[in-house]
Amino acid sequence: MKHSFLVGVICACALSVMYQSPLHAKQVDSTAKQVAAQHDTVKQTSSKMAKVNINKASAAELQQLKGIGESKAKAIIDYRAKNGKFSNLNQLTQVAGIGDKLVEQNAKQISF
């Protein structure tokens, strides 16, 4: 009699595990996907938010700013070499090809 009861308990436990495992696996997979998506978002955000020191940046670093290509980066470097360091954002508008709108778009990403 004792063995029949134990066999029944073992079978019930085994069935319970079998039915819960696929659900648990789906939950784990779903959670893993959510964590991966959050990681990608944080990675993109941190790279977007990296500040560029306008007084020290190379042409490649300046090109990370929105709307700054090779020619505008070179113009910034040339202006900096001729006139010295930038002390405020408004000075950037004195660089050929850079206007108020471009400065406004990049204001949060520029440091001095």
Phi, psi and omega in degrees: 000320181295322183292323179296319179296315180297320178297318178297317179295317180297317178296319179296318178295317181297316178296320179299316180293319181297320182283331180275331184302311179298322179293316180297318180298319178295320179294317179296316179298317179297316179296319179298319178295320179296317179296318179297319179295318178296320179298315179298319180297315179296319180297315179295317181296316182293323178289328177289329186269359180296125182280148178246122178282108186296338181270346183236346188293144174282174178300319180296320179292321178296328181290350175287341179285149182295126177082004179256113176257195183299315184290321179289325177297317178295321179296322178295315180295318178297317179298316181298319180292324183279321189249356181089188185294151173282138178251344177205167183295326182298332178297332180299331180291348177279349177279135181303129177090358181245121181246183181301319183297316180295319178296316180298320180297330186252003187306320183286343183259358183256134173235170182238000000 
